[in-house]
GROMACS .gro file of C-alpha atoms in nm:
model
  179
    1ALA     CA    1   0.000   0.000   0.000
    2PRO     CA    2   0.128   0.350  -0.069
    3ARG     CA    3   0.254   0.530   0.239
    4THR     CA    4   0.036   0.821   0.350
    5PRO     CA    5   0.232   1.145   0.383
    6ASP     CA    6   0.332   1.253   0.731
    7SER     CA    7   0.098   1.525   0.854
    8CYS     CA    8  -0.056   1.698   1.156
    9ARG     CA    9  -0.419   1.721   1.264
   10LEU     CA   10  -0.641   1.743   1.570
   11ALA     CA   11  -0.615   1.441   1.798
   12LEU     CA   12  -0.901   1.191   1.824
   13PRO     CA   13  -1.028   1.066   2.162
   14SER     CA   14  -0.946   0.709   2.052
   15GLU     CA   15  -0.576   0.810   2.035
   16ALA     CA   16  -0.552   0.907   2.404
   17GLN     CA   17  -0.378   0.585   2.515
   18ARG     CA   18  -0.115   0.627   2.241
   19LEU     CA   19  -0.052   0.987   2.350
   20ALA     CA   20  -0.011   0.875   2.711
   21SER     CA   21   0.238   0.604   2.603
   22ILE     CA   22   0.439   0.858   2.400
   23GLN     CA   23   0.438   1.098   2.696
   24ARG     CA   24   0.566   0.826   2.930
   25ARG     CA   25   0.848   0.735   2.689
   26SER     CA   26   0.942   1.102   2.666
   27TRP     CA   27   0.968   1.127   3.047
   28GLU     CA   28   1.215   0.837   3.045
   29GLN     CA   29   1.420   1.030   2.790
   30LEU     CA   30   1.393   1.375   2.954
   31PHE     CA   31   1.446   1.307   3.321
   32PRO     CA   32   1.730   1.142   3.513
   33GLY     CA   33   1.652   0.779   3.595
   34GLU     CA   34   1.540   0.830   3.955
   35VAL     CA   35   1.319   1.129   3.872
   36ALA     CA   36   1.165   0.947   3.575
   37ARG     CA   37   1.088   0.644   3.795
   38GLN     CA   38   0.925   0.870   4.057
   39ILE     CA   39   0.710   1.047   3.800
   40LEU     CA   40   0.614   0.728   3.615
   41GLY     CA   41   0.536   0.558   3.944
   42SER     CA   42   0.310   0.842   4.055
   43VAL     CA   43   0.061   0.804   3.769
   44ASP     CA   44  -0.043   0.501   3.567
   45LEU     CA   45  -0.099   0.477   3.193
   46ALA     CA   46  -0.476   0.427   3.226
   47SER     CA   47  -0.533   0.746   3.423
   48MET     CA   48  -0.305   0.941   3.188
   49ALA     CA   49  -0.499   0.807   2.890
   50ALA     CA   50  -0.827   0.903   3.058
   51SER     CA   51  -0.697   1.258   3.112
   52TRP     CA   52  -0.593   1.290   2.747
   53GLU     CA   53  -0.925   1.146   2.629
   54ALA     CA   54  -1.113   1.405   2.836
   55ALA     CA   55  -0.887   1.689   2.713
   56ILE     CA   56  -0.952   1.587   2.353
   57ALA     CA   57  -1.324   1.502   2.376
   58ARG     CA   58  -1.425   1.769   2.631
   59PRO     CA   59  -1.161   2.043   2.624
   60PRO     CA   60  -1.148   2.257   2.939
   61LEU     CA   61  -1.155   2.575   2.727
   62ALA     CA   62  -1.302   2.649   2.385
   63LYS     CA   63  -0.963   2.723   2.232
   64PHE     CA   64  -0.778   2.434   2.398
   65ARG     CA   65  -0.646   2.201   2.127
   66VAL     CA   66  -0.456   1.874   2.117
   67LEU     CA   67  -0.271   1.832   1.785
   68VAL     CA   68  -0.093   1.519   1.668
   69ALA     CA   69   0.196   1.457   1.431
   70VAL     CA   70   0.101   1.153   1.225
   71GLU     CA   71   0.318   0.894   1.050
   72ASP     CA   72   0.148   0.610   0.858
   73GLY     CA   73  -0.184   0.720   1.006
   74ARG     CA   74  -0.067   0.688   1.368
   75PRO     CA   75   0.031   0.964   1.612
   76VAL     CA   76   0.406   0.988   1.675
   77GLY     CA   77   0.391   1.314   1.869
   78PHE     CA   78   0.148   1.567   2.008
   79ALA     CA   79   0.107   1.921   2.132
   80ALA     CA   80  -0.147   2.068   2.373
   81VAL     CA   81  -0.211   2.440   2.330
   82GLY     CA   82  -0.458   2.696   2.453
   83PRO     CA   83  -0.502   3.037   2.613
   84SER     CA   84  -0.220   3.134   2.846
   85ASP     CA   85  -0.296   3.135   3.218
   86GLU     CA   86   0.024   3.326   3.300
   87PRO     CA   87  -0.027   3.625   3.534
   88ASP     CA   88   0.129   3.863   3.281
   89ALA     CA   89  -0.071   3.728   2.984
   90ASN     CA   90  -0.389   3.836   2.809
   91PRO     CA   91  -0.571   3.505   2.747
   92ALA     CA   92  -0.749   3.654   2.444
   93GLU     CA   93  -0.417   3.721   2.268
   94ASP     CA   94  -0.156   3.504   2.443
   95ALA     CA   95  -0.142   3.128   2.393
   96LEU     CA   96   0.059   2.871   2.585
   97VAL     CA   97   0.220   2.558   2.447
   98GLY     CA   98   0.155   2.333   2.745
   99GLU     CA   99   0.286   2.008   2.601
  100PHE     CA  100   0.496   1.930   2.295
  101VAL     CA  101   0.626   1.576   2.265
  102ILE     CA  102   0.769   1.373   1.981
  103ASP     CA  103   0.806   1.001   2.052
  104PRO     CA  104   1.176   0.944   2.133
  105ILE     CA  105   1.188   0.662   1.874
  106LYS     CA  106   1.050   0.895   1.602
  107GLN     CA  107   1.263   1.205   1.664
  108ARG     CA  108   1.484   1.373   1.400
  109ALA     CA  109   1.241   1.282   1.119
  110GLY     CA  110   1.076   1.621   1.064
  111HIS     CA  111   0.775   1.557   1.288
  112GLY     CA  112   0.870   1.832   1.534
  113SER     CA  113   0.897   2.097   1.261
  114ARG     CA  114   0.563   1.995   1.109
  115LEU     CA  115   0.396   1.993   1.450
  116LEU     CA  116   0.543   2.332   1.544
  117ASN     CA  117   0.410   2.479   1.217
  118ALA     CA  118   0.068   2.324   1.283
  119VAL     CA  119   0.071   2.472   1.636
  120ALA     CA  120   0.145   2.821   1.499
  121ASP     CA  121  -0.120   2.790   1.225
  122THR     CA  122  -0.382   2.666   1.475
  123LEU     CA  123  -0.306   2.940   1.728
  124ARG     CA  124  -0.322   3.207   1.455
  125ALA     CA  125  -0.655   3.066   1.333
  126ASP     CA  126  -0.783   3.085   1.692
  127GLY     CA  127  -0.696   3.456   1.701
  128PHE     CA  128  -0.386   3.449   1.921
  129ALA     CA  129  -0.112   3.708   1.859
  130ARG     CA  130   0.165   3.557   2.071
  131ALA     CA  131   0.263   3.225   2.224
  132THR     CA  132   0.483   3.121   2.514
  133TRP     CA  133   0.639   2.789   2.608
  134TRP     CA  134   0.821   2.682   2.926
  135VAL     CA  135   1.140   2.492   2.836
  136ARG     CA  136   1.392   2.316   3.061
  137SER     CA  137   1.711   2.525   3.073
  138ASN     CA  138   1.920   2.212   3.014
  139ASP     CA  139   1.723   2.095   2.707
  140ASP     CA  140   1.975   2.226   2.455
  141PRO     CA  141   1.828   2.042   2.151
  142LEU     CA  142   1.478   2.185   2.212
  143ARG     CA  143   1.611   2.533   2.283
  144ALA     CA  144   1.817   2.527   1.961
  145PHE     CA  145   1.515   2.397   1.765
  146LEU     CA  146   1.293   2.676   1.902
  147GLN     CA  147   1.550   2.948   1.837
  148SER     CA  148   1.595   2.827   1.478
  149SER     CA  149   1.214   2.849   1.442
  150GLY     CA  150   1.188   3.212   1.555
  151TRP     CA  151   1.128   3.164   1.928
  152ALA     CA  152   1.341   3.341   2.191
  153PRO     CA  153   1.366   3.353   2.571
  154ASP     CA  154   1.159   3.640   2.715
  155GLY     CA  155   1.351   3.662   3.044
  156ALA     CA  156   1.095   3.483   3.263
  157HIS     CA  157   1.215   3.175   3.452
  158GLN     CA  158   1.101   2.944   3.728
  159SER     CA  159   1.222   2.640   3.914
  160VAL     CA  160   1.003   2.330   3.925
  161GLY     CA  161   1.071   2.022   4.128
  162SER     CA  162   0.938   1.721   4.305
  163GLU     CA  163   0.737   1.767   4.623
  164ASN     CA  164   1.021   1.643   4.844
  165ASP     CA  165   1.270   1.879   4.671
  166SER     CA  166   1.487   1.588   4.556
  167ALA     CA  167   1.509   1.727   4.203
  168HIS     CA  168   1.472   2.076   4.063
  169VAL     CA  169   1.472   2.188   3.704
  170LYS     CA  170   1.515   2.548   3.593
  171MET     CA  171   1.255   2.645   3.332
  172LEU     CA  172   1.295   2.931   3.085
  173ARG     CA  173   0.999   3.088   2.909
  174TYR     CA  174   1.028   3.121   2.531
  175HIS     CA  175   0.796   3.338   2.324
  176THR     CA  176   0.711   3.411   1.962
  177THR     CA  177   0.483   3.644   1.768
  178LEU     CA  178   0.223   3.464   1.559
  179SER     CA  179   0.120   3.746   1.324
   0.00000   0.00000   0.00000
C-alpha cells in the first residue's frame, strides 16, 4: 500500500492511550533515571490516557487544542495548546504551548517541525497574537530547535521540582509572535 504522507491534525479521543504512552516514553528520555521512575510511578498509563481522552473530547476551554503529528496514520507526537494562564498574559491574545512531545523513537524525522508549524497555524486561526512555552534550561536540543524556528527567551524563569525537593529543574519561558 502507498505510504500516506506525514501530517498533523487534531487528535481523536481514541488516540488518548497512544498519546499517554508517548508521553511516558518522553519522560524516560527527559528526566534522570530516579526522577523518571518517581514520575512514572506516581501516575499510571490508564489514568493518563483518561486525562488525554477528556482533554480531547471535552476540552477545558473552547480554544484548547490537542494536535498530533502523524506517520502512517498513527500519532508519533502531540502538542497541547490553549489560552495562556500566566499572570502577565492576556488570554485573548496570548497562547501557551503546554505540552509538545515527539516520541523518542520517532525524533529527528521532521515531525517536530511539522507539528510546530501546525501549532502556529492553529493558534493564529484561533486569534492568538503571541505564544509562550516553558522549556527546561538544560534541554539544549529543544532550545536550539525553538530558536531556529523564531522563538526566543523572554527573560521569565522558574524552578520546578518534586514535592520532596529531591530534584529541581530550571525552566525558561520562550515566546514568539504569531502574526
